[in-house]
Amino acid sequence: MERSGGEGEEKNKFEFQEDNRTDSGIESFRSLNRSMIDDRCSTTSSVPDHHSMREEIDKLSTDERLDSSYGSSSLTSESLTDLLSKCSVSGTRPEPDQHVVDYTEEEGNLLATITEDGDTYLHLAIIHELESFTHQLINLFPKEVLDIQNNLYQAPLHLAVYLDQVPVVKALVVKGACLEFQDQDGNTPLHVACEHGRFECANEMIRQASASMLTSVFKRQNWRGLTCLHLATLHKHHRIMKLLVKKGVDLNLQEGTSGKTALHMAVELHDVDAVTLLLTKGANVDAAMLNGCTALHLAVGRQDTTITGHLCRAGADKMIRNIEDETALDLADGNDNILSVLPFDDIQIMGRTVGLNF
């Protein structure tokens, strides 16, 4: 969409100031030219006058987004459908002898519009759940355009995952959409899937990603310091946790604020199933937070007898000291229920644990 204010203002409109973000390809999108449209577009009847198409877009409302940050009313479902009736995008190139409509540059760029919210038509088609139009646009646009992030740094893949549009997610990742882009909260599309329980979306992304890409995404923290595994654990999405484990996620990754592992989080949530899963798959039972607390410290401190027993059977060391110089045994003092599940098969000599073998 054209904006007043000259070329300088338009450039500033789309410049991102944060150096730590990846270029989302806006310049590539804005340079989308007539040759690409000519190769992939055809009309069902006649080509509409570009002034009338411009008027249709100019009439569209610019209501505020929903609080979820994923809903946008910049264009309505009816408006997009009406646009489709004027220009039908084909997923295949025309045959050599097939007549191709000679679009003007302005007409071609009607499908290359960025709204005031930074949304492309692909963003909006996903938001309004126009699946057919969405797939046509995915076929039309090159990979660089598929990765464009809007003003909230959401790429189309973020939106498709949030709205649980599994076929769209699959189409995007098959076309090569990047899994590493982070939205305004620092979440990649896989973070979104792990937080909201979008198992099928997560599965499609993981199936298509290379091993190196998965390793990078698995390690990436959002702005709260949380990785995908942390989010799946926090929201008790056990199926997704199992999927991440199967694909080789590091179970001992620490979040960026206090150094908790997924095991620490599962203990805090009293989530026995998650604790059992993580221990069974090899999580370090004695991993320490930045304050020196192990999962056993947390379980004892929360008086969780069941989880304390699981940790002890997995070999947890009850004599590890945190920065307060407290062991799990110290924290259990006076709690007979907890003390009853703590093993007493070792002693300490000069601060060191010594096993007793009889």
XYZ file of C-alpha atoms in Angstrom:
358
model
C 0.000 0.000 0.000
C 1.374 3.419 -0.909
C 1.992 5.853 1.889
C 2.509 9.593 1.835
C 5.631 11.215 3.132
C 8.155 10.365 0.486
C 10.695 7.633 -0.014
C 12.674 8.555 3.106
C 9.709 8.148 5.450
C 8.699 4.861 3.838
C 12.196 3.485 4.350
C 12.202 4.505 8.003
C 8.799 2.863 8.451
C 10.298 -0.573 7.892
C 13.767 -0.228 9.413
C 14.333 -2.364 12.483
C 16.639 -0.847 15.051
C 17.558 -3.920 17.105
C 20.920 -5.226 15.923
C 20.313 -8.671 17.378
C 17.384 -9.485 15.086
C 17.734 -11.201 11.735
C 16.717 -9.279 8.621
C 13.213 -10.497 7.871
C 13.404 -9.795 4.172
C 11.225 -6.694 3.907
C 13.443 -5.149 1.282
C 13.180 -8.350 -0.753
C 9.415 -8.162 -0.471
C 9.214 -4.505 -1.450
C 11.344 -5.219 -4.494
C 8.932 -7.911 -5.698
C 8.627 -7.005 -9.385
C 6.366 -7.569 -12.315
C 8.406 -10.440 -13.734
C 7.561 -12.686 -10.748
C 3.878 -11.789 -10.926
C 3.852 -12.355 -14.689
C 5.272 -15.846 -14.184
C 2.701 -16.920 -11.583
C -0.522 -14.909 -12.021
C -3.509 -15.342 -14.302
C -7.014 -13.908 -14.269
C -10.322 -15.734 -14.293
C -11.825 -13.223 -16.684
C -10.336 -9.833 -17.396
C -7.685 -7.828 -15.594
C -9.263 -5.200 -13.353
C -8.229 -1.634 -13.718
C -5.458 -0.999 -11.208
C -7.184 2.181 -9.959
C -10.277 0.189 -8.977
C -8.148 -2.413 -7.181
C -6.307 0.359 -5.373
C -9.625 1.835 -4.261
C -10.673 -1.544 -2.853
C -7.532 -1.741 -0.724
C -7.780 1.898 0.371
C -11.304 1.227 1.680
C -10.131 -1.496 4.041
C -10.306 -0.727 7.751
C -7.352 -0.488 10.120
C -8.865 -1.651 13.406
C -6.560 -2.458 16.317
C -5.151 -5.953 16.783
C -6.557 -8.359 19.313
C -4.835 -8.558 22.678
C -3.289 -11.888 21.677
C -1.163 -9.977 19.128
C -2.089 -12.591 16.547
C -5.430 -11.193 15.392
C -5.552 -8.365 12.892
C -8.482 -6.608 11.306
C -6.424 -4.507 8.923
C -8.125 -6.423 6.124
C -11.372 -8.317 6.396
C -12.055 -11.824 5.179
C -14.583 -10.418 2.718
C -12.029 -7.960 1.345
C -9.473 -10.680 0.714
C -12.069 -12.911 -0.915
C -13.127 -10.030 -3.131
C -9.524 -9.494 -4.150
C -9.284 -13.152 -5.114
C -12.282 -12.808 -7.392
C -10.316 -10.210 -9.317
C -6.977 -11.986 -9.483
C -6.609 -15.743 -9.208
C -3.088 -16.782 -8.261
C -1.886 -20.020 -9.824
C 0.454 -22.392 -8.037
C 2.173 -23.381 -11.312
C 3.988 -21.477 -13.996
C 2.153 -20.946 -17.291
C 2.941 -23.142 -20.258
C 5.397 -21.637 -22.771
C 2.629 -21.010 -25.323
C 0.107 -19.760 -22.764
C -0.793 -16.100 -22.862
C 0.405 -14.190 -19.803
C -1.377 -11.023 -18.834
C 0.887 -8.013 -19.004
C 0.505 -6.498 -15.546
C 1.748 -3.044 -14.839
C 4.187 -2.840 -11.923
C 1.543 -1.197 -9.730
C -1.004 -3.906 -10.482
C 1.478 -6.632 -9.680
C 2.464 -4.999 -6.436
C -1.143 -5.038 -5.204
C -0.332 -8.552 -4.055
C 2.905 -7.255 -2.556
C 1.302 -4.866 -0.104
C 2.452 -4.293 3.459
C -0.151 -2.817 5.807
C 0.466 -0.266 8.524
C 0.868 -3.198 10.938
C 3.586 -4.635 8.726
C 1.374 -7.507 7.587
C 1.598 -8.954 4.105
C -1.358 -10.566 2.388
C 0.069 -13.881 3.533
C -0.122 -12.791 7.177
C -3.693 -11.645 6.690
C -4.832 -14.710 4.777
C -3.576 -16.863 7.666
C -5.206 -14.641 10.288
C -8.553 -14.786 8.497
C -8.185 -18.534 7.883
C -8.456 -18.302 4.105
C -6.615 -21.559 3.540
C -6.957 -21.721 -0.233
C -5.689 -18.165 -0.668
C -2.895 -18.871 1.821
C -1.631 -21.850 -0.159
C -1.780 -19.874 -3.393
C 0.312 -17.108 -1.874
C 2.831 -19.602 -0.500
C 3.195 -21.003 -4.025
C 3.482 -17.511 -5.454
C 6.020 -15.903 -3.168
C 9.745 -16.716 -2.973
C 11.218 -17.930 0.309
C 12.459 -14.459 1.287
C 8.922 -13.119 1.231
C 7.574 -16.011 3.288
C 9.898 -14.986 6.118
C 8.823 -11.342 6.348
C 8.053 -10.300 9.908
C 5.374 -7.761 10.722
C 5.648 -4.940 13.250
C 5.335 -7.495 16.070
C 8.129 -9.522 14.446
C 5.714 -12.338 13.632
C 6.511 -14.244 10.474
C 3.610 -16.032 8.752
C 4.839 -19.279 10.316
C 4.331 -17.843 13.815
C 0.703 -17.078 12.982
C 0.007 -20.429 11.350
C 1.335 -22.250 14.420
C -0.567 -20.087 16.877
C -3.807 -20.670 14.949
C -3.031 -24.396 14.648
C -3.189 -24.394 10.847
C -1.236 -27.605 10.333
C -1.469 -27.788 6.486
C -0.251 -24.193 6.257
C 2.619 -24.905 8.627
C 3.595 -27.892 6.511
C 3.428 -25.872 3.280
C 5.565 -23.094 4.755
C 8.294 -25.349 6.107
C 8.376 -27.411 2.898
C 8.853 -24.164 0.967
C 11.763 -23.327 3.276
C 10.335 -20.862 5.807
C 12.887 -20.153 8.519
C 12.320 -21.685 11.961
C 14.720 -19.337 13.740
C 12.948 -15.982 13.490
C 11.871 -14.624 16.861
C 8.768 -12.533 17.517
C 8.487 -9.588 19.893
C 8.624 -11.985 22.854
C 11.659 -13.779 21.469
C 9.639 -16.860 20.544
C 10.416 -18.876 17.447
C 7.497 -20.714 15.799
C 8.569 -23.846 17.681
C 8.454 -21.885 20.957
C 4.869 -20.932 20.091
C 3.990 -24.578 19.457
C 5.560 -25.680 22.737
C 3.796 -22.988 24.745
C 0.334 -23.501 23.243
C 0.419 -27.264 22.821
C 0.410 -27.345 19.017
C 1.772 -30.871 18.742
C 1.039 -31.454 15.041
C 2.552 -28.095 14.107
C 5.658 -28.877 16.154
C 5.899 -32.278 14.500
C 5.725 -30.793 10.992
C 8.441 -28.249 11.764
C 10.723 -30.815 13.376
C 10.235 -33.344 10.550
C 11.383 -30.852 7.924
C 14.245 -29.227 9.836
C 17.862 -30.266 9.477
C 19.785 -31.504 12.522
C 21.823 -28.292 12.695
C 18.697 -26.141 12.448
C 16.990 -28.103 15.239
C 20.031 -27.781 17.482
C 20.007 -24.025 16.973
C 16.271 -23.685 17.629
C 16.388 -26.000 20.657
C 19.099 -23.850 22.264
C 17.476 -20.524 21.478
C 15.983 -18.647 24.428
C 13.102 -16.202 24.259
C 13.334 -12.863 26.027
C 12.362 -14.569 29.322
C 15.285 -16.927 28.932
C 13.120 -19.956 28.112
C 13.866 -22.611 25.517
C 11.309 -24.783 23.749
C 11.756 -27.589 26.290
C 11.235 -25.186 29.186
C 7.984 -23.917 27.678
C 6.656 -27.411 26.991
C 7.521 -28.369 30.575
C 5.984 -25.254 32.115
C 2.707 -25.866 30.292
C 2.726 -29.635 30.900
C 2.639 -30.529 27.223
C 4.076 -33.999 27.711
C 3.581 -35.173 24.104
C 5.651 -32.275 22.853
C 8.275 -32.934 25.519
C 8.546 -36.516 24.257
C 8.833 -35.240 20.681
C 11.671 -32.892 21.618
C 13.430 -35.644 23.562
C 13.124 -38.023 20.598
C 14.778 -35.427 18.374
C 17.736 -35.026 20.711
C 17.021 -31.886 22.711
C 19.545 -31.274 25.493
C 17.615 -32.130 28.667
C 20.003 -30.122 30.822
C 19.651 -26.757 29.097
C 19.385 -23.984 31.683
C 16.993 -21.072 31.325
C 18.585 -17.660 31.316
C 17.360 -16.067 34.537
C 17.962 -18.519 37.383
C 19.574 -21.469 35.634
C 16.700 -23.898 36.033
C 16.612 -27.010 33.908
C 13.384 -28.620 32.763
C 13.717 -30.989 35.734
C 13.743 -28.097 38.184
C 10.588 -26.714 36.558
C 8.804 -30.058 36.599
C 9.593 -30.414 40.320
C 8.279 -26.925 41.056
C 5.048 -27.829 39.276
C 4.742 -31.120 41.189
C 4.522 -32.736 37.741
C 5.344 -36.373 38.473
C 4.898 -37.471 34.841
C 7.360 -34.882 33.561
C 9.866 -35.682 36.298
C 9.644 -39.387 35.460
C 10.025 -38.708 31.726
C 13.076 -36.493 32.191
C 14.797 -38.851 34.614
C 14.084 -41.870 32.418
C 15.564 -40.114 29.384
C 18.770 -39.187 31.201
C 18.344 -35.719 32.686
C 21.078 -34.833 35.190
C 19.396 -35.372 38.549
C 22.040 -33.264 40.337
C 22.055 -30.278 37.952
C 22.245 -27.084 39.989
C 20.569 -23.723 39.501
C 22.587 -20.524 39.757
C 21.856 -20.504 43.493
C 23.198 -24.026 43.822
C 19.838 -25.716 44.366
C 19.282 -29.118 42.809
C 15.913 -30.632 41.966
C 16.107 -32.450 45.306
C 16.446 -29.158 47.180
C 13.242 -27.985 45.462
C 11.311 -31.193 46.062
C 12.239 -31.301 49.750
C 11.536 -27.605 50.168
C 8.086 -28.132 48.675
C 7.517 -31.188 50.873
C 6.772 -33.341 47.836
C 7.333 -36.858 49.115
C 6.508 -38.565 45.831
C 8.943 -36.592 43.697
C 11.591 -36.698 46.420
C 11.371 -40.490 46.255
C 11.722 -40.480 42.451
C 14.796 -38.260 42.643
C 16.421 -40.372 45.337
C 15.843 -43.572 43.371
C 17.484 -41.852 40.401
C 20.577 -41.300 42.532
C 20.126 -37.697 43.675
C 22.826 -36.520 46.066
C 21.171 -35.216 49.244
C 24.432 -33.689 50.515
C 24.998 -31.099 47.751
C 25.079 -27.624 49.260
C 23.463 -24.526 47.743
C 24.800 -20.983 48.146
C 23.043 -20.811 51.514
C 25.206 -23.786 52.542
C 22.119 -25.962 52.896
C 21.780 -29.556 51.791
C 18.506 -31.259 50.941
C 18.924 -33.164 54.187
C 19.133 -29.865 56.073
C 15.874 -28.732 54.462
C 14.202 -32.007 55.416
C 15.024 -31.592 59.101
C 11.859 -32.018 61.169
C 9.780 -33.407 58.273
C 9.385 -37.097 59.019
C 7.569 -37.822 55.755
C 10.440 -36.469 53.685
C 13.105 -37.985 55.921
C 11.494 -41.377 55.493
C 12.265 -41.424 51.747
C 15.778 -39.972 51.958
C 18.452 -42.663 51.919
C 20.759 -42.977 54.913
C 23.434 -45.146 53.393
C 26.245 -42.618 53.544
C 27.935 -40.273 55.980
C 29.928 -37.080 55.657
C 33.558 -36.746 56.692
C 34.989 -33.228 56.567
C 32.205 -32.124 54.230
C 32.631 -34.988 51.781
C 30.099 -37.770 51.232
C 31.477 -41.247 51.890
C 29.457 -44.339 50.956
C 29.239 -47.213 53.425
C 29.533 -50.680 51.972
C 28.703 -53.646 54.158
